[in-house]
mmCIF file with all atom_site columns, C-alpha atoms and ligand atoms in Angstrom:
data_model
loop_
_atom_site.group_PDB
_atom_site.id
_atom_site.type_symbol
_atom_site.label_atom_id
_atom_site.label_alt_id
_atom_site.label_comp_id
_atom_site.label_asym_id
_atom_site.label_entity_id
_atom_site.label_seq_id
_atom_site.pdbx_PDB_ins_code
_atom_site.Cartn_x
_atom_site.Cartn_y
_atom_site.Cartn_z
_atom_site.occupancy
_atom_site.B_iso_or_equiv
_atom_site.pdbx_formal_charge
_atom_site.auth_seq_id
_atom_site.auth_comp_id
_atom_site.auth_asym_id
_atom_site.auth_atom_id
_atom_site.pdbx_PDB_model_num
ATOM   1   C CA . MET A 1 1   ? 36.731 -146.217 138.063 1.00 0.00 ? 1   MET A CA 1
ATOM   2   C CA . LYS A 1 2   ? 33.221 -147.341 137.120 1.00 0.00 ? 2   LYS A CA 1
ATOM   3   C CA . GLU A 1 3   ? 31.763 -148.997 133.959 1.00 0.00 ? 3   GLU A CA 1
ATOM   4   C CA . ILE A 1 4   ? 28.814 -147.923 132.004 1.00 0.00 ? 4   ILE A CA 1
ATOM   5   C CA . ASN A 1 5   ? 27.712 -150.660 129.502 1.00 0.00 ? 5   ASN A CA 1
ATOM   6   C CA . LEU A 1 6   ? 25.348 -149.487 126.747 1.00 0.00 ? 6   LEU A CA 1
ATOM   7   C CA . VAL A 1 7   ? 23.125 -152.388 125.203 1.00 0.00 ? 7   VAL A CA 1
ATOM   8   C CA . THR A 1 8   ? 21.271 -152.082 122.091 1.00 0.00 ? 8   THR A CA 1
ATOM   9   C CA . LYS A 1 9   ? 18.695 -154.234 121.080 1.00 0.00 ? 9   LYS A CA 1
ATOM   10  C CA . ILE A 1 10  ? 18.677 -154.959 117.292 1.00 0.00 ? 10  ILE A CA 1
ATOM   11  C CA . ALA A 1 11  ? 15.814 -157.127 116.224 1.00 0.00 ? 11  ALA A CA 1
ATOM   12  C CA . VAL A 1 12  ? 16.687 -159.286 113.223 1.00 0.00 ? 12  VAL A CA 1
ATOM   13  C CA . TYR A 1 13  ? 13.990 -160.588 111.018 1.00 0.00 ? 13  TYR A CA 1
ATOM   14  C CA . PRO A 1 14  ? 13.949 -162.482 107.534 1.00 0.00 ? 14  PRO A CA 1
ATOM   15  C CA . LEU A 1 15  ? 12.006 -160.323 105.079 1.00 0.00 ? 15  LEU A CA 1
ATOM   16  C CA . ALA A 1 16  ? 9.213  -162.892 105.203 1.00 0.00 ? 16  ALA A CA 1
ATOM   17  C CA . GLU A 1 17  ? 8.593  -162.089 108.789 1.00 0.00 ? 17  GLU A CA 1
ATOM   18  C CA . CYS A 1 18  ? 8.154  -158.382 108.457 1.00 0.00 ? 18  CYS A CA 1
ATOM   19  C CA . SER A 1 19  ? 4.995  -156.685 108.568 1.00 0.00 ? 19  SER A CA 1
ATOM   20  C CA . GLU A 1 20  ? 3.042  -155.608 105.307 1.00 0.00 ? 20  GLU A CA 1
ATOM   21  C CA . ILE A 1 21  ? 3.785  -151.879 105.563 1.00 0.00 ? 21  ILE A CA 1
ATOM   22  C CA . GLU A 1 22  ? 7.725  -152.716 106.994 1.00 0.00 ? 22  GLU A CA 1
ATOM   23  C CA . LYS A 1 23  ? 7.781  -155.016 103.476 1.00 0.00 ? 23  LYS A CA 1
ATOM   24  C CA . LYS A 1 24  ? 6.411  -152.150 101.367 1.00 0.00 ? 24  LYS A CA 1
ATOM   25  C CA . LEU A 1 25  ? 8.699  -149.790 102.827 1.00 0.00 ? 25  LEU A CA 1
ATOM   26  C CA . ILE A 1 26  ? 11.695 -152.008 102.327 1.00 0.00 ? 26  ILE A CA 1
ATOM   27  C CA . GLU A 1 27  ? 10.530 -152.417 98.675  1.00 0.00 ? 27  GLU A CA 1
ATOM   28  C CA . ALA A 1 28  ? 10.521 -148.856 98.269  1.00 0.00 ? 28  ALA A CA 1
ATOM   29  C CA . ALA A 1 29  ? 13.848 -148.546 99.305  1.00 0.00 ? 29  ALA A CA 1
ATOM   30  C CA . LYS A 1 30  ? 14.934 -151.216 97.149  1.00 0.00 ? 30  LYS A CA 1
ATOM   31  C CA . GLU A 1 31  ? 13.266 -149.528 94.132  1.00 0.00 ? 31  GLU A CA 1
ATOM   32  C CA . ALA A 1 32  ? 14.911 -146.361 95.005  1.00 0.00 ? 32  ALA A CA 1
ATOM   33  C CA . THR A 1 33  ? 18.328 -147.770 94.128  1.00 0.00 ? 33  THR A CA 1
ATOM   34  C CA . LYS A 1 34  ? 17.766 -147.941 90.702  1.00 0.00 ? 34  LYS A CA 1
ATOM   35  C CA . LYS A 1 35  ? 17.703 -144.003 90.383  1.00 0.00 ? 35  LYS A CA 1
ATOM   36  C CA . ALA A 1 36  ? 20.537 -143.399 92.763  1.00 0.00 ? 36  ALA A CA 1
ATOM   37  C CA . TYR A 1 37  ? 23.078 -141.233 91.252  1.00 0.00 ? 37  TYR A CA 1
ATOM   38  C CA . ALA A 1 38  ? 26.570 -143.024 92.154  1.00 0.00 ? 38  ALA A CA 1
ATOM   39  C CA . PRO A 1 39  ? 29.078 -142.613 89.400  1.00 0.00 ? 39  PRO A CA 1
ATOM   40  C CA . TYR A 1 40  ? 32.074 -142.560 91.584  1.00 0.00 ? 40  TYR A CA 1
ATOM   41  C CA . SER A 1 41  ? 31.506 -145.403 94.085  1.00 0.00 ? 41  SER A CA 1
ATOM   42  C CA . GLY A 1 42  ? 29.106 -147.316 92.357  1.00 0.00 ? 42  GLY A CA 1
ATOM   43  C CA . PHE A 1 43  ? 27.216 -148.109 95.514  1.00 0.00 ? 43  PHE A CA 1
ATOM   44  C CA . LYS A 1 44  ? 23.600 -147.316 95.216  1.00 0.00 ? 44  LYS A CA 1
ATOM   45  C CA . VAL A 1 45  ? 21.707 -146.746 98.285  1.00 0.00 ? 45  VAL A CA 1
ATOM   46  C CA . GLY A 1 46  ? 17.892 -146.204 98.431  1.00 0.00 ? 46  GLY A CA 1
ATOM   47  C CA . ALA A 1 47  ? 15.966 -145.144 101.355 1.00 0.00 ? 47  ALA A CA 1
ATOM   48  C CA . ALA A 1 48  ? 12.043 -144.598 102.048 1.00 0.00 ? 48  ALA A CA 1
ATOM   49  C CA . VAL A 1 49  ? 10.229 -143.078 104.716 1.00 0.00 ? 49  VAL A CA 1
ATOM   50  C CA . LEU A 1 50  ? 6.844  -143.621 105.958 1.00 0.00 ? 50  LEU A CA 1
ATOM   51  C CA . LEU A 1 51  ? 4.852  -140.574 107.141 1.00 0.00 ? 51  LEU A CA 1
ATOM   52  C CA . GLU A 1 52  ? 2.271  -140.373 109.669 1.00 0.00 ? 52  GLU A CA 1
ATOM   53  C CA . ASN A 1 53  ? -0.174 -139.977 107.104 1.00 0.00 ? 53  ASN A CA 1
ATOM   54  C CA . GLY A 1 54  ? 0.596  -143.061 105.489 1.00 0.00 ? 54  GLY A CA 1
ATOM   55  C CA . GLU A 1 55  ? 2.754  -141.735 102.494 1.00 0.00 ? 55  GLU A CA 1
ATOM   56  C CA . ILE A 1 56  ? 5.906  -143.384 101.349 1.00 0.00 ? 56  ILE A CA 1
ATOM   57  C CA . ILE A 1 57  ? 8.687  -141.221 100.229 1.00 0.00 ? 57  ILE A CA 1
ATOM   58  C CA . SER A 1 58  ? 11.808 -142.425 98.590  1.00 0.00 ? 58  SER A CA 1
ATOM   59  C CA . GLY A 1 59  ? 15.220 -140.902 97.858  1.00 0.00 ? 59  GLY A CA 1
ATOM   60  C CA . ASN A 1 60  ? 18.819 -142.344 97.042  1.00 0.00 ? 60  ASN A CA 1
ATOM   61  C CA . ASN A 1 61  ? 22.480 -140.942 97.439  1.00 0.00 ? 61  ASN A CA 1
ATOM   62  C CA . GLN A 1 62  ? 23.402 -138.046 95.257  1.00 0.00 ? 62  GLN A CA 1
ATOM   63  C CA . GLU A 1 63  ? 27.419 -138.265 94.503  1.00 0.00 ? 63  GLU A CA 1
ATOM   64  C CA . ASN A 1 64  ? 29.337 -135.144 93.047  1.00 0.00 ? 64  ASN A CA 1
ATOM   65  C CA . ALA A 1 65  ? 32.878 -135.167 91.360  1.00 0.00 ? 65  ALA A CA 1
ATOM   66  C CA . ALA A 1 66  ? 33.678 -132.849 94.447  1.00 0.00 ? 66  ALA A CA 1
ATOM   67  C CA . TYR A 1 67  ? 32.898 -136.146 96.874  1.00 0.00 ? 67  TYR A CA 1
ATOM   68  C CA . PRO A 1 68  ? 32.241 -134.066 99.997  1.00 0.00 ? 68  PRO A CA 1
ATOM   69  C CA . SER A 1 69  ? 29.467 -132.550 98.248  1.00 0.00 ? 69  SER A CA 1
ATOM   70  C CA . GLY A 1 70  ? 27.538 -135.359 97.589  1.00 0.00 ? 70  GLY A CA 1
ATOM   71  C CA . LEU A 1 71  ? 24.741 -136.477 99.921  1.00 0.00 ? 71  LEU A CA 1
ATOM   72  C CA . CYS A 1 72  ? 23.641 -140.134 101.287 1.00 0.00 ? 72  CYS A CA 1
ATOM   73  C CA . ALA A 1 73  ? 20.243 -141.630 100.536 1.00 0.00 ? 73  ALA A CA 1
ATOM   74  C CA . GLU A 1 74  ? 18.842 -141.192 103.791 1.00 0.00 ? 74  GLU A CA 1
ATOM   75  C CA . ARG A 1 75  ? 19.582 -137.408 104.373 1.00 0.00 ? 75  ARG A CA 1
ATOM   76  C CA . THR A 1 76  ? 18.450 -137.006 100.641 1.00 0.00 ? 76  THR A CA 1
ATOM   77  C CA . THR A 1 77  ? 15.083 -138.647 101.449 1.00 0.00 ? 77  THR A CA 1
ATOM   78  C CA . VAL A 1 78  ? 14.497 -137.236 105.180 1.00 0.00 ? 78  VAL A CA 1
ATOM   79  C CA . PHE A 1 79  ? 15.158 -133.737 103.916 1.00 0.00 ? 79  PHE A CA 1
ATOM   80  C CA . PHE A 1 80  ? 12.837 -133.832 101.075 1.00 0.00 ? 80  PHE A CA 1
ATOM   81  C CA . ALA A 1 81  ? 10.161 -135.293 103.271 1.00 0.00 ? 81  ALA A CA 1
ATOM   82  C CA . ASN A 1 82  ? 10.823 -132.691 105.768 1.00 0.00 ? 82  ASN A CA 1
ATOM   83  C CA . ALA A 1 83  ? 10.977 -130.084 103.304 1.00 0.00 ? 83  ALA A CA 1
ATOM   84  C CA . THR A 1 84  ? 7.816  -131.061 101.756 1.00 0.00 ? 84  THR A CA 1
ATOM   85  C CA . TYR A 1 85  ? 5.738  -131.993 104.668 1.00 0.00 ? 85  TYR A CA 1
ATOM   86  C CA . PRO A 1 86  ? 7.018  -130.032 107.672 1.00 0.00 ? 86  PRO A CA 1
ATOM   87  C CA . ASP A 1 87  ? 4.320  -131.301 109.916 1.00 0.00 ? 87  ASP A CA 1
ATOM   88  C CA . GLN A 1 88  ? 4.667  -134.911 109.073 1.00 0.00 ? 88  GLN A CA 1
ATOM   89  C CA . LYS A 1 89  ? 6.075  -136.993 111.600 1.00 0.00 ? 89  LYS A CA 1
ATOM   90  C CA . ILE A 1 90  ? 8.040  -139.639 109.952 1.00 0.00 ? 90  ILE A CA 1
ATOM   91  C CA . GLU A 1 91  ? 7.473  -143.203 111.540 1.00 0.00 ? 91  GLU A CA 1
ATOM   92  C CA . ALA A 1 92  ? 9.890  -145.321 109.911 1.00 0.00 ? 92  ALA A CA 1
ATOM   93  C CA . ILE A 1 93  ? 12.843 -145.374 107.411 1.00 0.00 ? 93  ILE A CA 1
ATOM   94  C CA . ALA A 1 94  ? 14.090 -148.287 105.669 1.00 0.00 ? 94  ALA A CA 1
ATOM   95  C CA . VAL A 1 95  ? 17.628 -148.458 103.636 1.00 0.00 ? 95  VAL A CA 1
ATOM   96  C CA . ALA A 1 96  ? 18.663 -150.842 101.154 1.00 0.00 ? 96  ALA A CA 1
ATOM   97  C CA . ALA A 1 97  ? 21.880 -151.058 98.962  1.00 0.00 ? 97  ALA A CA 1
ATOM   98  C CA . TRP A 1 98  ? 22.782 -152.326 95.417  1.00 0.00 ? 98  TRP A CA 1
ATOM   99  C CA . HIS A 1 99  ? 26.417 -153.015 94.667  1.00 0.00 ? 99  HIS A CA 1
ATOM   100 C CA . LYS A 1 100 ? 28.380 -155.177 92.236  1.00 0.00 ? 100 LYS A CA 1
ATOM   101 C CA . ASP A 1 101 ? 24.959 -156.298 90.818  1.00 0.00 ? 101 ASP A CA 1
ATOM   102 C CA . ARG A 1 102 ? 22.924 -157.542 93.623  1.00 0.00 ? 102 ARG A CA 1
ATOM   103 C CA . PHE A 1 103 ? 21.388 -156.018 96.939  1.00 0.00 ? 103 PHE A CA 1
ATOM   104 C CA . THR A 1 104 ? 23.912 -156.338 99.686  1.00 0.00 ? 104 THR A CA 1
ATOM   105 C CA . ASN A 1 105 ? 23.874 -159.333 101.924 1.00 0.00 ? 105 ASN A CA 1
ATOM   106 C CA . GLU A 1 106 ? 24.800 -157.649 104.676 1.00 0.00 ? 106 GLU A CA 1
ATOM   107 C CA . VAL A 1 107 ? 22.402 -155.093 106.073 1.00 0.00 ? 107 VAL A CA 1
ATOM   108 C CA . ILE A 1 108 ? 23.343 -151.267 105.185 1.00 0.00 ? 108 ILE A CA 1
ATOM   109 C CA . THR A 1 109 ? 23.576 -149.037 108.026 1.00 0.00 ? 109 THR A CA 1
ATOM   110 C CA . PRO A 1 110 ? 23.687 -145.362 108.259 1.00 0.00 ? 110 PRO A CA 1
ATOM   111 C CA . CYS A 1 111 ? 26.688 -143.542 108.268 1.00 0.00 ? 111 CYS A CA 1
ATOM   112 C CA . GLY A 1 112 ? 27.526 -141.294 111.468 1.00 0.00 ? 112 GLY A CA 1
ATOM   113 C CA . GLY A 1 113 ? 26.394 -137.902 109.568 1.00 0.00 ? 113 GLY A CA 1
ATOM   114 C CA . CYS A 1 114 ? 23.056 -139.688 108.835 1.00 0.00 ? 114 CYS A CA 1
ATOM   115 C CA . ARG A 1 115 ? 22.488 -141.044 112.409 1.00 0.00 ? 115 ARG A CA 1
ATOM   116 C CA . GLN A 1 116 ? 22.669 -137.370 113.597 1.00 0.00 ? 116 GLN A CA 1
ATOM   117 C CA . VAL A 1 117 ? 20.154 -136.107 111.267 1.00 0.00 ? 117 VAL A CA 1
ATOM   118 C CA . LEU A 1 118 ? 17.787 -139.053 111.858 1.00 0.00 ? 118 LEU A CA 1
ATOM   119 C CA . LEU A 1 119 ? 18.331 -138.361 115.737 1.00 0.00 ? 119 LEU A CA 1
ATOM   120 C CA . GLU A 1 120 ? 17.577 -134.482 115.026 1.00 0.00 ? 120 GLU A CA 1
ATOM   121 C CA . THR A 1 121 ? 13.958 -135.813 112.996 1.00 0.00 ? 121 THR A CA 1
ATOM   122 C CA . GLU A 1 122 ? 12.948 -137.972 115.915 1.00 0.00 ? 122 GLU A CA 1
ATOM   123 C CA . ASN A 1 123 ? 13.578 -134.814 118.273 1.00 0.00 ? 123 ASN A CA 1
ATOM   124 C CA . ARG A 1 124 ? 11.658 -132.603 115.999 1.00 0.00 ? 124 ARG A CA 1
ATOM   125 C CA . PHE A 1 125 ? 8.624  -134.561 116.153 1.00 0.00 ? 125 PHE A CA 1
ATOM   126 C CA . ASN A 1 126 ? 9.203  -136.271 119.733 1.00 0.00 ? 126 ASN A CA 1
ATOM   127 C CA . ALA A 1 127 ? 8.389  -139.530 118.468 1.00 0.00 ? 127 ALA A CA 1
ATOM   128 C CA . PRO A 1 128 ? 10.550 -142.582 117.775 1.00 0.00 ? 128 PRO A CA 1
ATOM   129 C CA . MET A 1 129 ? 11.544 -143.645 114.277 1.00 0.00 ? 129 MET A CA 1
ATOM   130 C CA . LYS A 1 130 ? 11.848 -147.352 113.411 1.00 0.00 ? 130 LYS A CA 1
ATOM   131 C CA . ILE A 1 131 ? 14.903 -147.666 111.497 1.00 0.00 ? 131 ILE A CA 1
ATOM   132 C CA . LEU A 1 132 ? 14.874 -151.015 108.859 1.00 0.00 ? 132 LEU A CA 1
ATOM   133 C CA . MET A 1 133 ? 18.075 -151.761 107.554 1.00 0.00 ? 133 MET A CA 1
ATOM   134 C CA . TYR A 1 134 ? 17.908 -154.319 104.581 1.00 0.00 ? 134 TYR A CA 1
ATOM   135 C CA . GLY A 1 135 ? 20.179 -157.346 103.525 1.00 0.00 ? 135 GLY A CA 1
ATOM   136 C CA . ASN A 1 136 ? 19.519 -160.380 101.768 1.00 0.00 ? 136 ASN A CA 1
ATOM   137 C CA . GLU A 1 137 ? 20.458 -162.232 104.355 1.00 0.00 ? 137 GLU A CA 1
ATOM   138 C CA . ALA A 1 138 ? 18.007 -160.470 107.253 1.00 0.00 ? 138 ALA A CA 1
ATOM   139 C CA . VAL A 1 139 ? 16.370 -157.123 108.172 1.00 0.00 ? 139 VAL A CA 1
ATOM   140 C CA . TYR A 1 140 ? 18.022 -155.516 111.257 1.00 0.00 ? 140 TYR A CA 1
ATOM   141 C CA . MET A 1 141 ? 15.059 -153.485 113.155 1.00 0.00 ? 141 MET A CA 1
ATOM   142 C CA . LEU A 1 142 ? 15.834 -150.627 115.674 1.00 0.00 ? 142 LEU A CA 1
ATOM   143 C CA . GLU A 1 143 ? 12.790 -148.748 117.452 1.00 0.00 ? 143 GLU A CA 1
ATOM   144 C CA . SER A 1 144 ? 14.343 -145.381 117.611 1.00 0.00 ? 144 SER A CA 1
ATOM   145 C CA . ALA A 1 145 ? 17.105 -143.468 116.016 1.00 0.00 ? 145 ALA A CA 1
ATOM   146 C CA . LYS A 1 146 ? 18.845 -143.175 119.400 1.00 0.00 ? 146 LYS A CA 1
ATOM   147 C CA . ASP A 1 147 ? 19.829 -146.695 119.224 1.00 0.00 ? 147 ASP A CA 1
ATOM   148 C CA . LEU A 1 148 ? 21.993 -145.997 116.394 1.00 0.00 ? 148 LEU A CA 1
ATOM   149 C CA . LEU A 1 149 ? 23.766 -143.139 118.219 1.00 0.00 ? 149 LEU A CA 1
ATOM   150 C CA . PRO A 1 150 ? 24.469 -143.835 121.871 1.00 0.00 ? 150 PRO A CA 1
ATOM   151 C CA . LEU A 1 151 ? 25.885 -140.874 123.634 1.00 0.00 ? 151 LEU A CA 1
ATOM   152 C CA . SER A 1 152 ? 24.506 -138.503 121.295 1.00 0.00 ? 152 SER A CA 1
ATOM   153 C CA . PHE A 1 153 ? 24.560 -134.587 121.353 1.00 0.00 ? 153 PHE A CA 1
ATOM   154 C CA . GLY A 1 154 ? 21.070 -133.547 120.770 1.00 0.00 ? 154 GLY A CA 1
ATOM   155 C CA . ASP A 1 155 ? 18.658 -130.029 121.565 1.00 0.00 ? 155 ASP A CA 1
ATOM   156 C CA . GLU A 1 156 ? 18.356 -130.808 124.997 1.00 0.00 ? 156 GLU A CA 1
ATOM   157 C CA . MET A 1 157 ? 22.164 -130.023 125.386 1.00 0.00 ? 157 MET A CA 1
ATOM   158 C CA . LEU A 1 158 ? 21.575 -126.553 124.194 1.00 0.00 ? 158 LEU A CA 1
ATOM   159 C CA . LYS A 1 159 ? 18.758 -125.528 126.814 1.00 0.00 ? 159 LYS A CA 1
HETATM 160 N N1 . LIG B 2 .   ? 25.805 -143.836 101.273 1.00 0.00 ? 1   LIG B N1 1
HETATM 161 C C1 . LIG B 2 .   ? 24.605 -143.632 101.692 1.00 0.00 ? 1   LIG B C1 1
HETATM 162 O O1 . LIG B 2 .   ? 23.762 -143.007 100.804 1.00 0.00 ? 1   LIG B O1 1
HETATM 163 N N2 . LIG B 2 .   ? 24.014 -144.103 102.824 1.00 0.00 ? 1   LIG B N2 1
HETATM 164 C C2 . LIG B 2 .   ? 24.809 -144.952 103.817 1.00 0.00 ? 1   LIG B C2 1
HETATM 165 O O2 . LIG B 2 .   ? 24.037 -145.125 104.747 1.00 0.00 ? 1   LIG B O2 1
HETATM 166 C C3 . LIG B 2 .   ? 26.361 -145.100 103.566 1.00 0.00 ? 1   LIG B C3 1
HETATM 167 C C4 . LIG B 2 .   ? 26.765 -144.225 102.475 1.00 0.00 ? 1   LIG B C4 1
HETATM 168 C C5 . LIG B 2 .   ? 26.464 -143.229 100.216 1.00 0.00 ? 1   LIG B C5 1
HETATM 169 C C6 . LIG B 2 .   ? 27.436 -142.219 100.203 1.00 0.00 ? 1   LIG B C6 1
HETATM 170 C C7 . LIG B 2 .   ? 28.230 -142.797 98.856  1.00 0.00 ? 1   LIG B C7 1
HETATM 171 O O3 . LIG B 2 .   ? 27.243 -141.931 97.567  1.00 0.00 ? 1   LIG B O3 1
HETATM 172 C C8 . LIG B 2 .   ? 28.286 -144.079 98.845  1.00 0.00 ? 1   LIG B C8 1
HETATM 173 O O4 . LIG B 2 .   ? 27.228 -144.603 99.585  1.00 0.00 ? 1   LIG B O4 1
HETATM 174 C C9 . LIG B 2 .   ? 29.583 -145.112 99.433  1.00 0.00 ? 1   LIG B C9 1
HETATM 175 O O5 . LIG B 2 .   ? 29.895 -144.288 100.431 1.00 0.00 ? 1   LIG B O5 1
#
């Protein structure tokens, strides 16, 4: 038997130490939580993506009485950005969540389905996407969606 150990490097920052553009992206994600449609969970998630041309696009979770028909903030935002600007690379995404009258202290981390979509977007543009996960206590930063999804399934397997 042999063992494979996978290592993920997570940069942990206080918000104050983030760059200006990272702060702007996080602020856009936080702002987007205000427009989330989350009457069932009360968990309002906001996401914001930075396009190659410098534009920031934000979105949020959209729930549904038929629960599985809803969509997370990350996918709502990435799909809208890709649908509107199909040729613009997404350089970074920030995510924040508002729950019980405050932003979460812990960082908000994308669900499995969103991780797969973030990875597809990276592969589509052949460029890594920085992932910024906001919590009141810290910001977690990953250099690539691949770090969110070890042993992932991607387009290269279909070749
Ligand atoms: N949610 C997101 O929008 N993004 C995440 O990363 C985790 C979960 C949403 C889905 C649902 O509307 C609510 O949060 C509670 O799970």
